[in-house]
XYZ file of C-alpha atoms in Angstrom:
668
model
C 60.167 109.240 103.344
C 63.926 108.591 102.108
C 65.235 111.155 100.218
C 65.444 111.271 96.377
C 68.691 109.620 94.957
C 71.594 112.139 94.393
C 72.999 112.718 91.173
C 76.042 110.708 92.489
C 73.946 107.703 93.340
C 72.110 107.820 90.023
C 75.542 108.242 88.269
C 76.715 105.092 90.399
C 74.150 102.879 88.659
C 75.994 103.500 85.335
C 79.107 102.346 86.908
C 77.780 99.415 88.753
C 76.277 98.222 85.490
C 79.231 98.723 83.605
C 81.724 96.926 85.662
C 79.263 94.315 86.333
C 78.590 93.718 82.610
C 82.277 93.703 81.771
C 83.201 91.314 84.290
C 80.400 88.801 83.617
C 81.722 89.055 79.774
C 85.323 89.361 80.709
C 85.762 91.576 78.244
C 85.129 95.339 77.636
C 86.229 98.629 78.860
C 84.746 99.968 82.042
C 87.197 102.673 82.638
C 85.334 105.238 80.266
C 81.856 104.616 81.325
C 82.833 105.021 85.055
C 84.836 107.994 84.384
C 82.001 109.842 82.270
C 79.077 108.689 84.367
C 78.616 111.974 86.276
C 78.482 114.020 83.155
C 75.985 111.604 81.400
C 73.621 111.884 84.439
C 73.263 115.505 84.015
C 73.139 115.623 80.489
C 70.685 112.824 80.119
C 68.194 113.579 83.113
C 68.407 117.200 82.954
C 68.885 118.007 79.173
C 68.507 115.686 76.632
C 65.267 115.667 74.675
C 64.511 112.163 73.755
C 61.846 109.490 73.850
C 62.399 106.199 74.816
C 59.244 104.847 73.452
C 59.688 106.351 69.920
C 63.727 106.239 69.253
C 63.057 107.751 65.760
C 61.134 110.854 66.837
C 62.330 113.275 64.286
C 63.094 116.344 66.779
C 64.634 114.256 69.356
C 68.384 115.396 70.377
C 70.851 113.236 69.103
C 73.922 111.479 71.216
C 76.776 110.180 70.050
C 79.435 108.062 72.057
C 82.215 108.886 69.733
C 84.583 106.829 72.106
C 82.557 103.922 71.341
C 84.956 101.513 73.308
C 82.764 102.694 76.492
C 79.633 100.750 75.145
C 78.524 99.994 78.527
C 78.012 103.751 79.417
C 75.522 104.268 76.647
C 73.706 100.590 77.205
C 73.286 101.729 80.866
C 72.032 105.034 79.675
C 69.489 103.359 77.366
C 68.388 100.598 79.920
C 67.880 103.014 82.577
C 65.972 105.815 80.962
C 63.324 103.142 79.833
C 64.339 101.938 76.214
C 63.713 98.697 74.991
C 66.922 97.141 76.485
C 66.314 94.765 79.171
C 68.488 93.599 82.107
C 68.956 90.735 80.478
C 70.322 92.477 77.501
C 72.682 94.154 79.573
C 74.014 90.971 81.355
C 74.415 89.643 77.698
C 77.094 92.129 76.673
C 79.633 91.490 73.984
C 77.500 87.929 73.522
C 76.402 86.727 70.134
C 73.078 88.087 69.019
C 72.885 90.614 71.746
C 71.901 94.055 71.114
C 74.752 95.180 73.656
C 77.504 94.541 71.196
C 81.281 95.482 72.075
C 80.878 98.974 70.332
C 77.420 100.595 69.975
C 75.554 99.616 66.708
C 73.102 101.417 65.213
C 69.789 99.709 64.585
C 70.973 96.643 66.663
C 70.461 98.520 69.691
C 67.447 100.875 70.144
C 68.405 104.527 70.964
C 71.826 104.002 69.319
C 72.218 106.754 66.605
C 75.199 105.640 64.836
C 77.510 102.795 65.204
C 80.926 104.031 66.817
C 84.342 102.514 67.784
C 86.806 103.783 64.988
C 87.828 106.535 66.848
C 87.002 110.102 65.616
C 84.372 109.174 63.585
C 81.549 109.449 66.150
C 82.207 113.229 66.370
C 82.430 113.559 62.822
C 78.931 111.802 62.785
C 77.815 114.136 65.177
C 79.189 117.081 62.900
C 77.087 115.640 60.096
C 73.865 115.320 62.302
C 74.394 118.988 63.572
C 74.804 120.205 60.055
C 71.810 118.545 58.828
C 69.732 119.913 61.684
C 71.155 123.409 60.918
C 70.137 122.983 57.010
C 66.548 121.477 57.758
C 65.906 124.132 60.158
C 66.911 126.858 57.633
C 64.664 124.948 54.988
C 61.499 124.542 56.774
C 61.068 126.646 60.144
C 58.926 129.618 59.896
C 58.141 132.372 62.425
C 56.774 130.775 65.642
C 57.288 127.223 64.083
C 60.648 125.777 64.942
C 59.343 122.374 63.818
C 63.251 121.488 63.541
C 64.875 122.530 66.847
C 67.252 119.842 68.483
C 70.722 119.588 69.675
C 73.642 117.098 69.008
C 75.750 116.040 71.886
C 78.820 113.806 71.458
C 81.266 112.434 73.941
C 84.792 112.068 72.817
C 88.319 110.999 74.274
C 91.784 111.540 73.782
C 91.857 108.981 71.041
C 89.209 110.773 69.097
C 91.245 114.134 69.169
C 94.396 112.208 68.188
C 92.689 110.891 65.013
C 93.246 113.076 62.085
C 89.686 113.216 61.516
C 88.554 115.175 64.197
C 90.789 118.103 63.369
C 88.936 117.844 59.671
C 85.474 117.628 60.882
C 85.907 120.108 63.985
C 87.476 122.511 62.050
C 84.575 122.749 59.205
C 82.019 122.494 62.438
C 83.513 125.801 63.433
C 83.523 127.488 59.861
C 79.699 126.253 59.438
C 78.998 127.695 63.075
C 77.154 124.714 64.071
C 75.779 126.227 67.490
C 73.730 123.345 68.413
C 76.641 120.884 68.154
C 77.964 120.294 72.009
C 80.977 117.828 72.410
C 82.257 116.524 75.963
C 85.788 115.871 75.827
C 86.527 113.258 78.527
C 90.119 114.569 79.497
C 91.270 111.864 81.929
C 94.605 111.767 80.328
C 94.695 107.817 79.881
C 94.715 105.646 76.898
C 95.564 101.808 76.048
C 99.335 102.469 76.299
C 99.199 104.396 79.626
C 99.457 108.350 80.329
C 99.188 110.306 77.034
C 101.226 112.952 78.226
C 103.822 110.783 76.410
C 102.083 111.129 72.628
C 99.810 113.710 73.284
C 100.489 117.421 74.270
C 98.037 119.223 72.278
C 96.602 122.390 74.003
C 93.141 120.983 73.014
C 91.285 124.102 74.132
C 93.419 126.645 71.936
C 93.085 124.284 69.109
C 89.482 124.446 69.457
C 89.245 127.895 69.804
C 91.327 128.259 66.408
C 88.573 126.601 64.741
C 85.991 128.653 65.724
C 84.551 126.718 68.782
C 83.408 128.224 72.040
C 85.511 126.453 74.606
C 84.547 125.759 78.123
C 87.678 124.564 80.150
C 88.713 122.808 83.309
C 85.325 121.604 84.194
C 84.929 119.138 87.019
C 83.423 116.078 85.372
C 82.762 114.740 88.610
C 80.770 117.893 89.963
C 77.220 117.795 88.713
C 76.816 121.636 89.172
C 79.666 122.485 87.181
C 78.838 120.104 84.306
C 75.172 121.642 84.268
C 76.329 125.294 84.373
C 78.817 124.295 81.631
C 75.790 122.789 79.444
C 73.590 125.931 80.250
C 76.478 128.180 79.056
C 77.044 126.015 75.706
C 73.383 126.132 74.702
C 73.198 129.757 75.102
C 75.712 130.362 72.366
C 73.613 129.675 69.009
C 76.697 130.695 66.754
C 79.563 128.455 67.793
C 79.908 124.648 68.505
C 81.072 124.225 72.199
C 83.665 121.929 73.558
C 83.181 121.176 77.425
C 86.611 120.043 78.650
C 85.693 117.687 81.560
C 88.655 116.713 83.903
C 87.946 113.231 84.982
C 89.186 110.209 86.544
C 88.729 106.947 84.441
C 87.444 104.003 86.156
C 86.392 106.354 88.967
C 85.412 104.365 92.176
C 87.983 101.831 91.743
C 90.430 101.897 94.883
C 93.319 100.219 93.154
C 92.794 100.939 89.295
C 91.309 104.231 88.795
C 93.260 106.974 86.955
C 95.119 103.915 85.589
C 95.448 102.262 82.080
C 94.439 98.850 83.891
C 90.973 99.865 83.798
C 90.683 101.174 80.120
C 90.482 97.947 78.796
C 89.687 95.290 80.996
C 87.196 93.575 83.792
C 88.290 95.148 87.027
C 87.914 91.488 88.537
C 85.821 90.067 91.253
C 87.796 91.545 94.099
C 88.144 94.899 92.684
C 84.503 95.245 92.079
C 83.766 94.283 95.651
C 86.275 97.220 97.037
C 84.625 99.493 94.402
C 80.984 99.007 95.610
C 82.238 99.789 99.234
C 83.790 102.810 97.959
C 80.940 104.113 96.136
C 78.547 103.167 98.810
C 76.845 100.897 96.389
C 75.053 98.094 98.562
C 73.462 96.372 95.697
C 74.271 93.238 94.014
C 75.467 92.360 90.523
C 73.142 93.966 87.930
C 70.770 94.956 90.894
C 69.107 98.285 90.359
C 66.913 99.748 93.327
C 63.278 100.708 92.460
C 63.976 104.619 93.513
C 67.048 104.269 91.098
C 64.780 103.239 88.327
C 61.963 105.677 88.851
C 64.684 108.917 89.193
C 66.235 107.968 85.730
C 62.802 106.579 83.794
C 62.129 109.253 80.962
C 59.524 107.628 79.352
C 56.658 109.932 80.638
C 58.764 113.073 80.291
C 59.651 111.773 76.565
C 56.097 111.477 75.780
C 55.067 114.714 76.920
C 57.961 116.378 75.031
C 57.047 114.538 71.759
C 53.407 115.217 72.249
C 54.442 119.075 72.778
C 56.477 118.890 69.384
C 53.561 117.103 67.680
C 50.998 119.760 68.687
C 53.362 122.413 67.519
C 53.606 120.436 63.753
C 49.956 120.070 63.615
C 49.656 123.840 63.788
C 52.200 124.354 61.159
C 50.546 121.678 58.902
C 47.642 124.070 59.151
C 49.690 127.207 58.433
C 52.261 125.669 56.000
C 50.612 122.585 54.635
C 52.999 122.119 51.626
C 56.171 122.459 53.737
C 54.796 119.980 56.312
C 54.213 117.402 53.955
C 57.424 117.864 52.335
C 59.228 117.577 55.734
C 57.236 114.754 56.593
C 57.935 112.807 53.204
C 61.633 113.503 53.716
C 61.923 112.695 57.125
C 60.024 109.144 56.302
C 62.812 108.635 53.766
C 60.188 108.584 51.076
C 61.189 109.803 47.114
C 58.564 111.879 45.369
C 55.807 109.862 43.871
C 56.894 110.843 40.137
C 60.665 110.398 40.607
C 60.800 106.772 38.997
C 58.929 107.693 36.097
C 60.951 110.842 35.246
C 64.335 109.555 35.916
C 63.419 106.576 33.372
C 62.229 109.159 30.829
C 65.670 110.900 31.056
C 67.422 107.775 30.888
C 65.537 107.147 27.484
C 66.461 110.552 26.430
C 70.192 109.680 27.070
C 69.922 106.950 24.848
C 68.493 108.910 22.149
C 70.725 111.370 22.172
C 74.015 108.983 22.088
C 76.134 111.714 23.267
C 79.844 111.315 23.627
C 81.083 112.746 26.844
C 83.277 111.922 29.808
C 81.062 109.870 32.472
C 81.931 112.803 35.150
C 79.790 115.002 32.834
C 77.294 112.421 32.195
C 76.855 112.101 35.909
C 76.696 116.134 36.228
C 73.865 115.947 33.427
C 71.956 113.155 35.483
C 72.376 115.579 38.724
C 70.630 118.317 36.581
C 67.759 116.114 35.803
C 67.242 114.411 39.151
C 68.235 117.446 41.193
C 65.105 119.577 40.536
C 63.104 116.309 41.507
C 64.712 115.752 44.956
C 65.001 118.731 47.228
C 66.201 116.628 49.638
C 69.553 116.183 47.806
C 72.657 117.602 49.491
C 75.796 117.625 47.239
C 79.294 118.113 48.060
C 82.764 117.743 47.281
C 86.246 117.446 48.810
C 87.599 120.723 46.853
C 87.110 119.290 43.721
C 83.787 120.156 42.687
C 85.028 121.478 39.408
C 86.602 118.211 38.314
C 83.911 115.906 40.260
C 81.400 117.981 38.339
C 79.349 117.838 41.809
C 77.449 121.107 41.406
C 74.508 120.976 39.354
C 72.612 123.943 37.763
C 70.113 124.294 41.053
C 73.194 124.216 43.592
C 73.451 126.710 46.347
C 76.375 126.751 48.530
C 75.725 126.440 52.547
C 77.475 129.111 54.832
C 77.981 129.500 58.216
C 75.535 132.264 57.768
C 73.097 130.889 55.207
C 72.364 127.240 55.784
C 69.345 127.229 53.478
C 71.166 125.608 50.446
C 71.884 122.350 49.034
C 75.689 121.990 48.720
C 78.439 121.490 51.104
C 81.942 122.677 50.166
C 84.004 120.234 52.418
C 87.358 121.491 51.628
C 90.353 118.905 51.128
C 88.671 116.589 53.764
C 87.497 113.316 52.159
C 87.360 111.405 55.275
C 85.500 113.898 57.168
C 83.205 114.428 54.267
C 82.492 110.703 54.009
C 81.681 110.428 57.778
C 79.711 113.694 57.799
C 77.844 112.342 54.989
C 76.982 109.194 57.151
C 76.000 111.483 59.989
C 73.552 113.536 57.836
C 72.185 110.443 56.584
C 71.543 108.813 59.721
C 69.911 112.039 61.067
C 67.375 111.877 58.280
C 65.537 114.470 55.714
C 68.252 114.885 53.511
C 69.963 112.483 50.719
C 73.863 113.583 50.979
C 76.192 112.677 48.158
C 80.113 113.863 47.742
C 82.810 113.690 45.608
C 86.579 113.025 45.311
C 88.771 111.352 42.931
C 88.637 107.658 43.166
C 92.462 107.106 44.510
C 91.473 109.299 47.589
C 88.655 107.068 48.520
C 91.663 105.519 50.528
C 91.867 108.720 52.814
C 88.082 108.191 53.346
C 88.033 104.199 53.625
C 86.934 103.534 57.070
C 83.980 106.070 56.551
C 82.964 104.242 53.696
C 83.376 101.085 55.470
C 80.856 102.242 58.257
C 78.512 103.251 55.437
C 78.218 100.168 54.226
C 78.148 98.471 58.014
C 75.275 100.471 59.089
C 73.664 100.041 55.760
C 73.041 103.532 55.101
C 72.434 104.688 51.460
C 75.197 107.287 51.364
C 75.973 108.102 47.878
C 80.029 108.207 47.162
C 80.790 109.866 44.097
C 84.227 109.114 42.435
C 85.832 110.370 39.178
C 89.028 109.795 37.569
C 88.711 106.140 37.726
C 91.862 104.946 35.983
C 95.140 105.356 34.263
C 92.614 107.110 31.941
C 93.252 110.658 33.968
C 96.690 110.527 32.425
C 99.463 112.805 33.316
C 98.999 113.167 37.167
C 100.471 109.661 37.420
C 100.503 106.586 39.655
C 99.647 108.992 42.647
C 96.433 109.779 41.211
C 95.671 106.685 39.187
C 93.377 104.302 40.788
C 94.436 100.330 40.310
C 92.790 98.586 43.369
C 90.267 100.712 44.429
C 87.366 99.678 42.371
C 88.174 95.955 43.611
C 88.044 97.105 47.288
C 84.766 98.526 46.859
C 83.235 95.687 45.179
C 84.616 93.374 47.933
C 82.919 95.422 50.787
C 79.605 93.631 51.655
C 76.190 95.893 51.241
C 78.339 98.436 49.191
C 76.856 98.954 45.751
C 79.441 99.831 43.200
C 78.837 101.337 39.772
C 81.410 101.954 37.098
C 79.158 103.134 34.032
C 80.534 103.198 30.684
C 78.385 106.160 29.006
C 75.477 108.558 29.709
C 72.940 105.735 29.722
C 74.598 103.527 32.609
C 75.599 106.610 34.421
C 71.898 107.752 34.620
C 70.998 104.406 35.734
C 73.684 104.464 38.179
C 72.367 107.585 39.741
C 68.765 106.607 39.795
C 69.512 103.177 41.635
C 71.753 104.868 44.171
C 68.990 107.463 44.727
C 66.316 104.631 45.262
C 68.345 102.587 47.321
C 67.296 102.373 51.095
C 69.407 99.325 52.302
C 72.979 100.406 51.791
C 75.562 102.725 50.466
C 76.421 103.262 46.776
C 79.643 104.189 44.957
C 79.283 105.797 41.412
C 82.664 105.789 39.450
C 83.172 108.037 36.598
C 85.565 108.729 33.750
C 87.758 111.909 32.894
C 88.002 111.094 29.124
C 85.013 111.432 26.793
C 83.217 107.673 26.219
C 80.734 107.162 23.297
C 77.130 106.104 24.001
C 76.468 102.661 23.016
C 73.207 101.730 20.950
C 70.578 99.847 22.582
C 67.197 98.535 21.892
C 64.484 98.521 24.374
C 64.932 95.481 26.047
C 68.648 96.158 26.267
C 68.004 99.302 27.904
C 65.762 97.829 30.422
C 68.204 95.386 31.528
C 70.767 97.922 32.181
C 69.006 98.416 35.606
C 70.080 94.703 36.385
C 73.707 95.495 36.855
C 75.021 93.212 33.884
C 73.474 92.518 30.490
C 74.370 91.823 26.878
C 75.145 94.918 25.154
C 75.724 93.056 21.799
C 76.411 90.242 20.010
C 77.361 89.502 16.564
C 75.631 86.554 15.664
C 72.796 84.515 16.931
C 72.291 81.436 19.521
C 75.306 80.331 21.574
C 78.340 82.748 21.348
C 81.926 81.487 20.514
C 83.303 83.784 23.021
C 82.275 86.437 25.960
C 83.999 89.826 26.327
C 83.137 91.294 29.790
C 83.829 95.233 30.116
C 82.700 97.838 32.326
C 83.536 101.738 32.103
C 85.509 102.991 29.483
C 86.770 99.575 28.648
C 83.222 98.567 27.147
C 84.466 100.603 23.987
C 87.621 98.626 23.575
C 85.423 95.326 24.051
C 82.799 96.467 21.499
C 85.684 97.376 19.063
C 87.493 93.995 19.625
C 84.123 92.248 19.100
C 83.335 93.818 15.899
C 86.681 93.177 14.516
C 86.305 89.454 15.576
C 82.896 89.412 13.635
C 84.751 90.137 10.558
C 86.373 87.105 10.473
C 82.857 85.152 11.137
C 83.138 84.686 14.966
C 80.020 85.058 17.254
C 81.365 87.346 20.085
C 79.228 88.521 22.726
C 80.040 91.799 24.716
C 78.583 92.013 27.904
C 78.522 95.353 30.405
C 78.479 94.648 33.936
C 78.657 98.116 35.383
C 77.412 97.089 38.714
C 78.570 93.582 39.832
C 76.659 93.278 43.048
C 73.552 94.231 41.452
C 74.008 91.623 38.511
C 75.079 88.920 41.391
C 71.510 89.814 42.873
C 69.511 88.884 39.781
C 68.223 85.150 39.665
C 70.138 82.290 38.319
C 68.410 81.936 35.154
C 69.030 85.633 34.150
C 72.653 85.520 35.079
C 72.940 82.372 32.880
C 71.333 84.151 29.860
C 73.875 86.613 30.102
C 77.012 84.622 30.933
C 76.444 80.626 29.902
C 78.189 78.616 31.805
C 78.715 76.428 28.540
C 80.851 79.296 27.203
C 84.258 78.999 28.607
C 86.068 81.406 26.282
C 85.925 84.489 28.293
C 88.059 87.636 28.350
C 87.463 90.532 30.834
C 88.795 93.752 30.355
C 89.067 96.729 32.976
C 91.591 99.236 33.692
C 92.022 98.020 37.079
C 93.593 95.052 39.288
C 93.179 91.889 37.059
C 92.800 89.597 40.086
C 88.976 90.412 40.701
C 87.972 89.072 37.424
C 88.640 85.629 37.843
C 85.365 84.976 39.521
C 83.710 85.444 36.094
C 86.371 84.266 33.416
C 87.585 81.360 35.247
C 91.232 80.004 35.758
C 90.970 79.313 31.980
C 89.984 82.793 30.769
C 91.636 85.959 30.218
C 92.084 89.253 31.900
C 93.008 92.515 30.434
C 93.701 94.808 33.043
C 96.422 96.249 35.551
C 98.758 94.307 37.786
C 101.145 97.395 38.805
C 100.708 100.856 39.376
C 100.502 103.366 36.769
C 102.593 105.921 35.282
C 102.695 109.559 34.035
C 101.753 110.348 30.373
C 98.930 110.910 28.451
C 96.138 108.630 28.569
C 96.229 107.184 25.007
C 100.007 106.267 25.669
C 99.104 104.614 28.987
C 96.503 102.207 27.693
C 99.132 101.166 24.740
C 101.941 100.899 27.354
C 100.140 98.578 29.912
C 98.389 96.998 26.558
C 94.802 97.903 27.457
C 93.520 98.103 23.821
C 91.132 96.481 21.764
C 93.835 94.572 19.817
C 94.788 92.988 23.082
C 91.300 91.832 23.492
C 90.902 90.558 20.302
C 94.119 88.428 20.580
C 93.194 87.198 24.077
C 89.917 86.032 22.550
C 91.982 84.439 19.563
C 94.080 82.543 21.860
C 91.080 81.051 23.412
C 89.310 80.047 20.443
């Protein structure tokens, strides 16, 4: 009987698949998979709790490849352990419609927990996942019933650690005591430009110790026993996240390219692959994996047993704590409470009846006060601006390192980390995260916002102080181009409500959405509630609607507005009506949702035959040409703002009811 494959032989299967796939595609990054293969073999075969037959098992360990350019590492692991990822999929690496994309893509490839590639965001997603696990464990676990009990593991490299977001997120991870977060630092000293000592000389172990992490330094990443001992040490510490610093050789096994940037982002070449096979003792052809190697890697049976064991525990939990079990199951499935929509609609009607004049940031908080008690899964937060963003509602309880049972995260001044952590929390399941900052600081977090849209995750981004209306803080804090940028992002739903009613509808829409993120954008200044009849109220949820019209039949002109400028549009329309003009005011708080309505509805709101159109918004003008045409008029910004009281700024930039009225009169 032949001996079972050794750890090195099993790791070499990863190396072989990685260099063969990159070679066939003539594109990719073989160095990292070949360098981290030994670490991956120990983690995935000896520690990782997962079931290839059910990649969405709630209590699985999460694995995040933060250095996503090394995607062949995770594809090799998924294929070898038994996920629905065939050898043909491996052969089609980086090809159109293949699940093995250039960087790992969530939901495109079974077993990929999050889309990675933009460096630093993967580890930050992992921080969010570990936080979600800790929160849910605190909320649901009971004596003898650890139904939420899993680890989050992340691989990361020098590039992730150079990116500023890793500083933000890992600092907070230490403060929150995320003891089930274990990160592996692939310390190979190489990036695309060569040896990193010329531009990266941080003392990484000391940096992470300063964050409050347990650090295990100087682990030989090619010694399976050293890696195994490090993981056991990490798992034994439940109070701190752990960084395992693994010294590795990039492109391990390549005689002429290992340890060099040449193998970082390019195929090794046929001749070098032949030499690598010889050096590794890998005697098999391209994409050829022997049966005993497959058998040793296969995790289907062990995964099924692990899930069955957990399911038996959950069944006993259901008997002992039926209400908790039902709630955890609902939240894990992503279902809303059955009465949410009805009660949310009742609150929206109350807002209409009250006709309250408040800043929409306050209207947002009022909506949270109403919806929060209905949604125990709601997890709020803000990047140190809770008092300005109004993201804390009456039922909020802060999460700390010693008590994670609450529902509010103080992210500190970390907009980028907050946004990427929320993506990780959402990907984990069981919680619905929202987080706030000033709209202009969305720019700090822009790529995490983009990643939420790319992954179609229903993360909720709250942005306040939405225009020059924030006043004296000046142009550094006054957003101009940000709303247009969000509207141009595929899959992003962007709301800019004009009053309490639209604010409540925006929140309801964001909470009910399952196929992508929402940005809900609110004002600093007080705005009046607009009158609406029942039909008009119902149309708010369509994203755009006729708010008022001074006469019947075909209007002479249409004024389009959002947010704080709806009041200007109404005042201008009323003044024009006094001179006999039939003026329609259209509020479009959510352009993308309006454009999803059928053509008949869109035509009923914005009839093509009415060419006299004026749009008004205290943001960049160019976006609105799609609605007013080249012969229409736009009242808005074409420069940055200035420091002054809000009322002075609107006059200075000529964003006034009088300017809107004059523009309509010019067209007529």
